[in-house]
PDB file of C-alpha atoms (C1' of nucleotides) in Angstrom:
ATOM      1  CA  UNK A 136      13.205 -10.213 -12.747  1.00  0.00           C
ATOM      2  CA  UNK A 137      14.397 -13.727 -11.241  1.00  0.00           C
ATOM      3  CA  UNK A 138      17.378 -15.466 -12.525  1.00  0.00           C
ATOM      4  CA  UNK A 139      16.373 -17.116 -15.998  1.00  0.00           C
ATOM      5  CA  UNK A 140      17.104 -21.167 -16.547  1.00  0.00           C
ATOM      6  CA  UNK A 141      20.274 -21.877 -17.262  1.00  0.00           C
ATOM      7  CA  UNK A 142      19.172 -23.748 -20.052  1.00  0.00           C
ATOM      8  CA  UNK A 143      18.445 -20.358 -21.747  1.00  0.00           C
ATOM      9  CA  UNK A 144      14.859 -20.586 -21.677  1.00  0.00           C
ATOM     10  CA  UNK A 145      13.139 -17.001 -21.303  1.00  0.00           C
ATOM     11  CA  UNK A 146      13.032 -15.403 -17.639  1.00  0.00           C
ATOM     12  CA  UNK A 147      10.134 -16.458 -15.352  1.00  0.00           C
ATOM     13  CA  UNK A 148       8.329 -14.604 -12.800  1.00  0.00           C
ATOM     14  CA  UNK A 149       4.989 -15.042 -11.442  1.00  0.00           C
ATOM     15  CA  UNK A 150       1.714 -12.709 -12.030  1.00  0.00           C
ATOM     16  CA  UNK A 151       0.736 -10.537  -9.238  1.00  0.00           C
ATOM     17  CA  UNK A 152      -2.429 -12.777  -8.970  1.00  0.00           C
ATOM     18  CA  UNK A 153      -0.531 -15.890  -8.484  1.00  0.00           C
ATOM     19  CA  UNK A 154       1.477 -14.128  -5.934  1.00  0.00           C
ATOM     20  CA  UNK A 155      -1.445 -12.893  -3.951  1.00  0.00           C
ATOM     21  CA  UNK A 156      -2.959 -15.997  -4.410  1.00  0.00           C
ATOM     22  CA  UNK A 157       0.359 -17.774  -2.666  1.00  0.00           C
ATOM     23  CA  UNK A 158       0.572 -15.068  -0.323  1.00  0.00           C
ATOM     24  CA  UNK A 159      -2.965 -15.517   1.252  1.00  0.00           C
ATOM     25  CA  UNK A 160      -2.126 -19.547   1.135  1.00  0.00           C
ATOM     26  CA  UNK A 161       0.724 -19.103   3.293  1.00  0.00           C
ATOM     27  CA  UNK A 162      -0.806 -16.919   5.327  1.00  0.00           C
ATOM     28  CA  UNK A 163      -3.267 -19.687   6.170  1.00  0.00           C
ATOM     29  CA  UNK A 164      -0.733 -22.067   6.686  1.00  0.00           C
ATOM     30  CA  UNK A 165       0.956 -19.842   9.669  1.00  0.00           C
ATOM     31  CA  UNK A 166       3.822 -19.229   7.262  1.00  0.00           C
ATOM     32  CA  UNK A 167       4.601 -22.637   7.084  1.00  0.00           C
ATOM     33  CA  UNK A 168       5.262 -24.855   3.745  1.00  0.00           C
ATOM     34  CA  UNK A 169       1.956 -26.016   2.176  1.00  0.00           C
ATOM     35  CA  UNK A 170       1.719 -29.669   1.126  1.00  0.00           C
ATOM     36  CA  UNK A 171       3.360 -31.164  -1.531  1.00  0.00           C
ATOM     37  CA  UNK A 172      -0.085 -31.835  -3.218  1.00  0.00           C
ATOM     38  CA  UNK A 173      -0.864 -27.733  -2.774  1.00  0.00           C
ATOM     39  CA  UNK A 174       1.964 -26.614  -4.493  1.00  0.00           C
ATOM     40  CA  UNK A 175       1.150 -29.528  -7.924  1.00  0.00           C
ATOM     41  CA  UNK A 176      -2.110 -28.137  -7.329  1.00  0.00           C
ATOM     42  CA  UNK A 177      -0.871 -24.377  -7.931  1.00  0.00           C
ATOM     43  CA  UNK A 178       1.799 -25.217 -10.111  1.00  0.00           C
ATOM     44  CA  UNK A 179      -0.968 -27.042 -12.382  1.00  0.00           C
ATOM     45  CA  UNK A 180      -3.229 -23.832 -11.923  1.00  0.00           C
ATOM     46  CA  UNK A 181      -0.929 -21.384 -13.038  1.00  0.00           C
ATOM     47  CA  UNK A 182      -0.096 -23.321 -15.980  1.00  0.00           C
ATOM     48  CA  UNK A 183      -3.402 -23.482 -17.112  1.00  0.00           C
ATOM     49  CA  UNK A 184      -4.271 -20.064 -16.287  1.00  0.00           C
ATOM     50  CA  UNK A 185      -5.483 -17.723 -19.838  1.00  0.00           C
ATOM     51  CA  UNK A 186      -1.784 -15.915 -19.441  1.00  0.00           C
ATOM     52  CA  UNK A 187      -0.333 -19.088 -19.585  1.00  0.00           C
ATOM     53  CA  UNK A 188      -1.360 -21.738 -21.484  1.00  0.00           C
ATOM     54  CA  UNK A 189       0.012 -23.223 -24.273  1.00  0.00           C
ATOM     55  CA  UNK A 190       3.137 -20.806 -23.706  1.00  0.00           C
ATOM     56  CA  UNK A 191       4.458 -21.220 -19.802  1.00  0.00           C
ATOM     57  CA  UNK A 192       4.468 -24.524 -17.885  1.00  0.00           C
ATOM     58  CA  UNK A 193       4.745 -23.439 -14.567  1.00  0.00           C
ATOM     59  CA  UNK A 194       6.538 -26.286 -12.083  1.00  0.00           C
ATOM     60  CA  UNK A 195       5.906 -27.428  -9.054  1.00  0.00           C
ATOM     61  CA  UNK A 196       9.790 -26.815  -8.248  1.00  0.00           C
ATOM     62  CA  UNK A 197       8.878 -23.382  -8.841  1.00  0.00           C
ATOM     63  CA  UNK A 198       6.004 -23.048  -6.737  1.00  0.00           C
ATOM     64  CA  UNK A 199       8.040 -24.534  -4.272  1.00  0.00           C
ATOM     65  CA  UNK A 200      10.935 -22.003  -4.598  1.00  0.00           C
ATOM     66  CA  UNK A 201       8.404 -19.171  -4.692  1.00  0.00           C
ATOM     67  CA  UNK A 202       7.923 -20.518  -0.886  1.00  0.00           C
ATOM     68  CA  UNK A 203      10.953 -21.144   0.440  1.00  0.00           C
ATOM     69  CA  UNK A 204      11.912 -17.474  -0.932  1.00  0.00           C
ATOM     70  CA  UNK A 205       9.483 -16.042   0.573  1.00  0.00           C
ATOM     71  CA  UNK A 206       9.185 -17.740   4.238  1.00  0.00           C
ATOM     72  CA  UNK A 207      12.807 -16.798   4.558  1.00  0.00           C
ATOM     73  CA  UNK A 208      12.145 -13.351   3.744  1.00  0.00           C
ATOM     74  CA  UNK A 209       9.362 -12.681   5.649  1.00  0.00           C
ATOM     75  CA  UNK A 210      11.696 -14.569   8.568  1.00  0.00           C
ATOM     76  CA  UNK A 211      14.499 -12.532   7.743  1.00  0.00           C
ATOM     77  CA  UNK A 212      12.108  -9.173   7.725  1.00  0.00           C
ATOM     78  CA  UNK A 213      10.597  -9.961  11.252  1.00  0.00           C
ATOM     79  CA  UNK A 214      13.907 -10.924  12.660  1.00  0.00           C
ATOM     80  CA  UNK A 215      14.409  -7.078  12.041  1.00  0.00           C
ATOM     81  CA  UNK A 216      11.282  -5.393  13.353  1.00  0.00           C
ATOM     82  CA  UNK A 217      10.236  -3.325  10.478  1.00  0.00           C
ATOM     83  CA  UNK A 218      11.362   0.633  11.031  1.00  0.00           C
ATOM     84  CA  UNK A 219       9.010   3.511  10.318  1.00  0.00           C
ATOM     85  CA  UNK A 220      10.590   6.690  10.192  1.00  0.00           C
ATOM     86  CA  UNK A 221      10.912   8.029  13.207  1.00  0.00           C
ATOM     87  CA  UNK A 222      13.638  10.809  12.373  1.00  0.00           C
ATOM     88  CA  UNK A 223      11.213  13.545  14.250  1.00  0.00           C
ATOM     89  CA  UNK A 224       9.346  11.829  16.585  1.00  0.00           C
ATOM     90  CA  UNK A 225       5.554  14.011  16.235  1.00  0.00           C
ATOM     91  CA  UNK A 226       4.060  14.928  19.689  1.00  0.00           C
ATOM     92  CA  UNK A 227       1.717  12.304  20.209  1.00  0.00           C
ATOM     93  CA  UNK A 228      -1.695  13.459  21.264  1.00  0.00           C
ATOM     94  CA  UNK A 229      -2.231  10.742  23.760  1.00  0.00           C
ATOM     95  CA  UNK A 230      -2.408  13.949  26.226  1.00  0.00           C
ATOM     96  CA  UNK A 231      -5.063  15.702  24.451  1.00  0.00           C
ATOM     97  CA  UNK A 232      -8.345  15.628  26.624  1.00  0.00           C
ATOM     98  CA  UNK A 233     -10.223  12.832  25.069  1.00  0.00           C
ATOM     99  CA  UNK A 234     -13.101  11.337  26.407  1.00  0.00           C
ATOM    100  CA  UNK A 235     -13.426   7.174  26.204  1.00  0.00           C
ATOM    101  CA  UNK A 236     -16.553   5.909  24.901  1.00  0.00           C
ATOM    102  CA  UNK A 237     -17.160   2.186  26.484  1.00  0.00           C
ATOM    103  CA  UNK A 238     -17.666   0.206  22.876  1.00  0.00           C
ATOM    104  CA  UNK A 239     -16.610  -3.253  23.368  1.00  0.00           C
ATOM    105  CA  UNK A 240     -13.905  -3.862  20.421  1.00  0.00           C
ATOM    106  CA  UNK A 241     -15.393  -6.404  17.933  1.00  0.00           C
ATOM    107  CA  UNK A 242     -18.535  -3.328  17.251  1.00  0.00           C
ATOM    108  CA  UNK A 243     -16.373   0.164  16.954  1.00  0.00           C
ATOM    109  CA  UNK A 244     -18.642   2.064  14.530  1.00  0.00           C
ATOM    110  CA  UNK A 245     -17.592   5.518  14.368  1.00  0.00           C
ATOM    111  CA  UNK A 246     -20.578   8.032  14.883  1.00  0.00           C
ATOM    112  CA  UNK A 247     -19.334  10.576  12.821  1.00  0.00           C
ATOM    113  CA  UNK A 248     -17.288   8.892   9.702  1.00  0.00           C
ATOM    114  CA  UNK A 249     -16.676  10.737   7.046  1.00  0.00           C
ATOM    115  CA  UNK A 250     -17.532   9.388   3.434  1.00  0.00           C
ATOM    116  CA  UNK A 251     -14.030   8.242   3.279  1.00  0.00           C
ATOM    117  CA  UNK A 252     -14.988   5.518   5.549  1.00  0.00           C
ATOM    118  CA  UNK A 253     -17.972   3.058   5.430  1.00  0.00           C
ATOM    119  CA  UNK A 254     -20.139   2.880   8.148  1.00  0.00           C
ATOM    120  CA  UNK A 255     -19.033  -0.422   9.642  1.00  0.00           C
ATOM    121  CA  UNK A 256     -15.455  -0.472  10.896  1.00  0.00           C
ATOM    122  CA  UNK A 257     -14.695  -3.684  12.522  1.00  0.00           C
ATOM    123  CA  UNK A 258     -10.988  -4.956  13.882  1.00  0.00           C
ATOM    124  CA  UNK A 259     -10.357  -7.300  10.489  1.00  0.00           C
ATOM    125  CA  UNK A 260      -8.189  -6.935   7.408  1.00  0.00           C
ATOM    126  CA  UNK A 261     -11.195  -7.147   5.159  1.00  0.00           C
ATOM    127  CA  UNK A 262     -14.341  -5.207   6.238  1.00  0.00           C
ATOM    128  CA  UNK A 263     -17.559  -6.590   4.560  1.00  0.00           C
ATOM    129  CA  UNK A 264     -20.026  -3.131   3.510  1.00  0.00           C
ATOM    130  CA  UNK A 265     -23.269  -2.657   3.526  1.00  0.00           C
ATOM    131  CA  UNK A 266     -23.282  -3.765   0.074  1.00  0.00           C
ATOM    132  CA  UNK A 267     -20.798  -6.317   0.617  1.00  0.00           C
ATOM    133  CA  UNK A 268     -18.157  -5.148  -1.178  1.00  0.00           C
ATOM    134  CA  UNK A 269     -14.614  -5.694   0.320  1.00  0.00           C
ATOM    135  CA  UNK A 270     -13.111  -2.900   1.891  1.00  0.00           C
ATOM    136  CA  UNK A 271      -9.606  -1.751   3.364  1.00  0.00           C
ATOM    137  CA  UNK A 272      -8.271   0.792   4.610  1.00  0.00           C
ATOM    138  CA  UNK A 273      -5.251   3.189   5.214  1.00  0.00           C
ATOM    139  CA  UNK A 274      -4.222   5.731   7.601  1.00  0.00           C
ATOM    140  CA  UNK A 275      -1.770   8.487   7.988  1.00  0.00           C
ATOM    141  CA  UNK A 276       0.775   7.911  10.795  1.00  0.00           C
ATOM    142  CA  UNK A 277       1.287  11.086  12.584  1.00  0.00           C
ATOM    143  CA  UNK A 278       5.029  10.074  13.823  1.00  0.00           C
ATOM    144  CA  UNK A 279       6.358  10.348   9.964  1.00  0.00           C
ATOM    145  CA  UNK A 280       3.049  11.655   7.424  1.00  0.00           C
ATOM    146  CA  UNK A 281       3.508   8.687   5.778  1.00  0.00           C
ATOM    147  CA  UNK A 282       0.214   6.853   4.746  1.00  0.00           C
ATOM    148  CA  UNK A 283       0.581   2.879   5.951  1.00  0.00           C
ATOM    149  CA  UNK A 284      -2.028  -0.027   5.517  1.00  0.00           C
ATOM    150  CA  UNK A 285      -4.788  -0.585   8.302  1.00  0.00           C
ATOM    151  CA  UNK A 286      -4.227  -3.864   9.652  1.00  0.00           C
ATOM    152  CA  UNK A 287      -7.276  -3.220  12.093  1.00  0.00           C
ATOM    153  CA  UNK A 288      -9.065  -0.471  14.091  1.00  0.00           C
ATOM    154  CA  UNK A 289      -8.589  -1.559  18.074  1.00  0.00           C
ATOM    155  CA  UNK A 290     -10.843   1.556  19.807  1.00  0.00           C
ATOM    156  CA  UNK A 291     -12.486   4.501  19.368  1.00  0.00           C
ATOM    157  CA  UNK A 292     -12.702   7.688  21.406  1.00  0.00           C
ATOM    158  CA  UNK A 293     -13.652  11.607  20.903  1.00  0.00           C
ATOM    159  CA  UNK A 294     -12.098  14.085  21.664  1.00  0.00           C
ATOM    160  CA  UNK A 295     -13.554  17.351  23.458  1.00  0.00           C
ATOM    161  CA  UNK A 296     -13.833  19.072  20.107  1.00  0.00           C
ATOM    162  CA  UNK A 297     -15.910  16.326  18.927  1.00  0.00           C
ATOM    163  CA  UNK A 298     -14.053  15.011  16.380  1.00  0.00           C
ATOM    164  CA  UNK A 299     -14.095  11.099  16.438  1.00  0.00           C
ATOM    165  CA  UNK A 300     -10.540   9.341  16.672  1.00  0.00           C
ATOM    166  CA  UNK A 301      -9.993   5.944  16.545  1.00  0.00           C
ATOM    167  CA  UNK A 302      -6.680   3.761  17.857  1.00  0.00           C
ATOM    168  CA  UNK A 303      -5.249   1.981  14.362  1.00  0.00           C
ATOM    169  CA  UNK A 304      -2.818  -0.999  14.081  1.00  0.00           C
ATOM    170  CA  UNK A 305      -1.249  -0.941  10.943  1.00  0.00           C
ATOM    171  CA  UNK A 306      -0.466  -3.692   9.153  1.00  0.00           C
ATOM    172  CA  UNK A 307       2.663  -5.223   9.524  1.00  0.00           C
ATOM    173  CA  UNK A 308       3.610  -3.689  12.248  1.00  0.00           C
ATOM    174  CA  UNK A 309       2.783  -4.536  16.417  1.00  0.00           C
ATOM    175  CA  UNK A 310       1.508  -3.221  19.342  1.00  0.00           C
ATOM    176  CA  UNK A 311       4.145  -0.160  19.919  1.00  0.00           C
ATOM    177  CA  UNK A 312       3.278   1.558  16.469  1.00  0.00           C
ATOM    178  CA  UNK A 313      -0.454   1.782  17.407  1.00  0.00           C
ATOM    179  CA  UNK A 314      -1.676   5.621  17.085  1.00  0.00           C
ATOM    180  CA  UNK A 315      -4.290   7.183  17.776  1.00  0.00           C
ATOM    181  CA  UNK A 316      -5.815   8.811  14.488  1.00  0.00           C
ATOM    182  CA  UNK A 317      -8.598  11.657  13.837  1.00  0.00           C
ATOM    183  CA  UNK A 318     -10.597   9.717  11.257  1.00  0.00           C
ATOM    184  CA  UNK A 319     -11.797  12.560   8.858  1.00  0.00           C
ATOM    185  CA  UNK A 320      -8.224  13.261   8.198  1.00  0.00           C
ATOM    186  CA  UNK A 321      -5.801  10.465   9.080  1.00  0.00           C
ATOM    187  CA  UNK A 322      -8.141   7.440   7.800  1.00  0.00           C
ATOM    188  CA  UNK A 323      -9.231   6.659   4.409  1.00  0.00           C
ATOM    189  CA  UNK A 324     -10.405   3.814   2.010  1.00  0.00           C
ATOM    190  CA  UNK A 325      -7.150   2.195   0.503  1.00  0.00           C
ATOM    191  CA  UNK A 326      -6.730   3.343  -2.772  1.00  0.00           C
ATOM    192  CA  UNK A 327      -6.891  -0.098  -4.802  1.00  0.00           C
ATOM    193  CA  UNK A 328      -4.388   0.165  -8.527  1.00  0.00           C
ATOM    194  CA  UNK A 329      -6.219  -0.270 -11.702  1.00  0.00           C
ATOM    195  CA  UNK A 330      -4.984  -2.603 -14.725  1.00  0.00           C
ATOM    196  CA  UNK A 331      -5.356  -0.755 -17.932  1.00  0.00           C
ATOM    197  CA  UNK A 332      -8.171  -3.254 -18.911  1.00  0.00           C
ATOM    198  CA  UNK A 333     -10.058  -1.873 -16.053  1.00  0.00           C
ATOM    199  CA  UNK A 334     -10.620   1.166 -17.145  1.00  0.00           C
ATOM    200  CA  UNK A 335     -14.282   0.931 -18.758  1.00  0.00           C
ATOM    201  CA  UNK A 336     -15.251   0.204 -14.935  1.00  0.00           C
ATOM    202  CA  UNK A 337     -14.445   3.925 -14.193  1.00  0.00           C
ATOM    203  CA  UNK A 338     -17.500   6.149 -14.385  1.00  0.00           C
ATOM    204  CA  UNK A 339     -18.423   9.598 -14.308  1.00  0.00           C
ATOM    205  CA  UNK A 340     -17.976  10.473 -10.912  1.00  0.00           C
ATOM    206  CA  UNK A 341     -15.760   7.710  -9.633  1.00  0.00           C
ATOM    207  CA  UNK A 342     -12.792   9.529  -7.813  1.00  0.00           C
ATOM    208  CA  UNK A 343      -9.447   8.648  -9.340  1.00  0.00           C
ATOM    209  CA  UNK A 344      -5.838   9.058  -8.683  1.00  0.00           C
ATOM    210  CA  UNK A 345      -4.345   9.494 -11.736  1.00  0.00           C
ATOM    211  CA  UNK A 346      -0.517  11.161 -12.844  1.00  0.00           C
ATOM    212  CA  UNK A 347       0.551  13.299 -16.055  1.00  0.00           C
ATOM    213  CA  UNK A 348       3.287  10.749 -18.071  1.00  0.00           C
ATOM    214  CA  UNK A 349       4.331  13.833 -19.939  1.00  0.00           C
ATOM    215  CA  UNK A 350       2.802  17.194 -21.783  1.00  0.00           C
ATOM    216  CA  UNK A 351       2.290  15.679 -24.583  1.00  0.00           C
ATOM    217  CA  UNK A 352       0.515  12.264 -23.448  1.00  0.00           C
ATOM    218  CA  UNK A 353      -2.057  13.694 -21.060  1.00  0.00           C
ATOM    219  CA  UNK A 354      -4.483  11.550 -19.045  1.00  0.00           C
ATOM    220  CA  UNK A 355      -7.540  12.826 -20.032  1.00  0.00           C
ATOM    221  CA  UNK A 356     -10.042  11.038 -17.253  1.00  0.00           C
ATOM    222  CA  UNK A 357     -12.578  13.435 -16.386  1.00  0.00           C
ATOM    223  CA  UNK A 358     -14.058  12.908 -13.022  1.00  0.00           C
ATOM    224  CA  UNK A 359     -17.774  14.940 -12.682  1.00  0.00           C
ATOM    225  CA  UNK A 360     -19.018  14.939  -9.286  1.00  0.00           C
ATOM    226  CA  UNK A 361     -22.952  13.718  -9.734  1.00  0.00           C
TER     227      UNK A 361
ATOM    228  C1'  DC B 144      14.500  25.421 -19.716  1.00  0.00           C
ATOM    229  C1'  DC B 145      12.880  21.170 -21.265  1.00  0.00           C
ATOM    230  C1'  DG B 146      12.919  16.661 -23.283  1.00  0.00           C
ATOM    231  C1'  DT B 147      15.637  12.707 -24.257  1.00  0.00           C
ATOM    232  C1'  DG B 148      19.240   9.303 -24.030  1.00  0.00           C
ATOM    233  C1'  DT B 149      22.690   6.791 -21.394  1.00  0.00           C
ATOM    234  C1'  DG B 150      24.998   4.438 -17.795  1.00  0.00           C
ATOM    235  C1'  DA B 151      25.764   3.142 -12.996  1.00  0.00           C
ATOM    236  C1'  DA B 152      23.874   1.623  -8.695  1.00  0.00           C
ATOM    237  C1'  DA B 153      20.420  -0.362  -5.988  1.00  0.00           C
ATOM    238  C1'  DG B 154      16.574  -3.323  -5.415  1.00  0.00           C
ATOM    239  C1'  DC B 155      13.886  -7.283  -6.464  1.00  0.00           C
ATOM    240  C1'  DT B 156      13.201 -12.037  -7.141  1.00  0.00           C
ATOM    241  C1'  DG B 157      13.687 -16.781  -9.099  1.00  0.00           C
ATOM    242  C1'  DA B 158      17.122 -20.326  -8.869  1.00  0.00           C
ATOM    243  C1'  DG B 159      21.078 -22.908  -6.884  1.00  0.00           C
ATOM    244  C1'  DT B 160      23.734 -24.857  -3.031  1.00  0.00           C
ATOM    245  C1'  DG B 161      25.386 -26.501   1.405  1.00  0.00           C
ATOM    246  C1'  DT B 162      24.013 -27.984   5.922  1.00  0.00           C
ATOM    247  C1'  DC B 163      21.168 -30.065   9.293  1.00  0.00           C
TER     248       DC B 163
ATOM    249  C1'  DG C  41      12.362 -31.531   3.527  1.00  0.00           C
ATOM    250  C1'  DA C  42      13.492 -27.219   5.639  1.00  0.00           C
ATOM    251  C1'  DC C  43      16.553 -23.635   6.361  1.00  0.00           C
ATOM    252  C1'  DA C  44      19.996 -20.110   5.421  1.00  0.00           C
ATOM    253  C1'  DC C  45      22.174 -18.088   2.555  1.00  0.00           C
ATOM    254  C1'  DT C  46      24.247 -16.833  -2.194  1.00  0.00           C
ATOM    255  C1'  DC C  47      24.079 -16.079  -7.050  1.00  0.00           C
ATOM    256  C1'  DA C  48      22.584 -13.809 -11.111  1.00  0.00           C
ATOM    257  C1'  DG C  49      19.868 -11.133 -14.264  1.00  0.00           C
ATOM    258  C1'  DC C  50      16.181  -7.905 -14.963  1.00  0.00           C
ATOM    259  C1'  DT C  51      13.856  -3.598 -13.495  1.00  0.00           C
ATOM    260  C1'  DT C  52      13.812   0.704 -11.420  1.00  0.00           C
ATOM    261  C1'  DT C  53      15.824   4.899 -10.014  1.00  0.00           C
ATOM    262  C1'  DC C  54      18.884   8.497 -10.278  1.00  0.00           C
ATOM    263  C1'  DA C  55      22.375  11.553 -12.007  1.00  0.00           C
ATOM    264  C1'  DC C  56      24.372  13.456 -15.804  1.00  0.00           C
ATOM    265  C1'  DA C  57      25.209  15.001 -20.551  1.00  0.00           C
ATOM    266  C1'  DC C  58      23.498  16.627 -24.741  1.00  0.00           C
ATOM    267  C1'  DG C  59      20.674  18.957 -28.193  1.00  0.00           C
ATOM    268  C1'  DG C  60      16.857  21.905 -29.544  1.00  0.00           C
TER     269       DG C  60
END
DNA sequence: CCGTGTGAAAGCTGAGTGTC
DNA sequence: GACACTCAGCTTTCACACGG
């Protein structure tokens, strides 16, 4: 929770939408503040947005804070290159006997992906589906087990026993933190969170993550294969 | 053993301030 | 106006104590 007016007003903090929505904005200004017009435009937007209106009048000031906030700690995170854990360093398989299949890098489509992964992986945040439905992915980094955003599959390659790997950059991170990554077991679709409203879009069938609070308030989502 | 309540510490994030 | 902090309050996490 961010510090509340002085004036004693209730606490303010912006909805998750509004700070993807400001997110992706910066992002396509190169991280750089957006004009002052933008940030009235947002800061009339947010205001009039269902959660909002007639209760919170969001300013521009705001907005603009949001920004400044956040440049400097996106700044302040890259002056730092982010750390994965790298207490035990896991043998890398770059010396496993792989073979290099020529596929120019804009068109790696995995022969043999499992139905964790949709048939078309291209090098992009966003991957567009047969049925057009956004998709993203994460993959399991071998150096610390831990599962990390895909920012964008580089390559692919198999190795000897067949099984199809592909070279992953995660997102966030550079060039060094690459990995090579078997893609039946290191790569899956990112697992996207549900609002509680959302949950008349699950169906029988749909394959959910989903945690006990407590014995006596169990979740009781049944998932039936078709 | 298990559930619950409490308090401290850390983290997060909006706001304020000084400098250039 | 942008930057580089710093401040301050809420949330989250964790440890611990207590009672059933």
């Amino acid at each position: 929770m961010g510090r509340p007016p002085s004036n004693g007003g209730p606490s303010f903090r912006f909805m998750p939408n509004e700070v993807s929505e400001m997110d992706i904005i910066l992002q396509e200004h190169q991280n750089a503040m957006p004009a002052r017009e933008v940030l009235i435009a947002l800061a009339e937007k947010f205001s009039e947005s269902l959660d909002r209106k007639g209760k919170i009048v969001v300013q521009m000031k705001q907005v603009w804070n949001w920004f400044q906030n956040r440049r400097y700690a996106i700044r302040a995170k890259s002056s730092k290159p982010p750390v994965k854990l790298d207490v035990t360093p896991m043998p890398r398989d770059d010396s496993a006997p792989v073979r290099i299949l020529p596929q120019p890098v804009a068109t790696v489509v995995p022969a043999s992906v499992p139905a964790s992964v949709p048939p078309s992986i291209v090098p992009s945040m966003g991957r567009m589906t047969a049925e057009n439905s956004y998709m993203e992915f994460e993959a399991k980094s071998a150096r610390d087990g831990a599962w990390y955003d895909v920012a964008s599959f580089l390559s692919e390659r198999y190795l000897d026993t067949g099984d199809p790997e592909v070279l992953v950059r995660f997102a966030g991170f550079g060039q060094e933190e690459d990995e090579w990554l078997n893609i039946h077991k290191h790569v899956r679709q990112r697992s996207l969170p549900c609002e509680a409203s959302e949950c008349v879009a699950v169906l029988p069938g749909d394959l959910i993550l989903c945690f006990q609070v407590n014995r006596r308030t169990t979740t009781t989502i049944t998932t039936t294969k078709p």
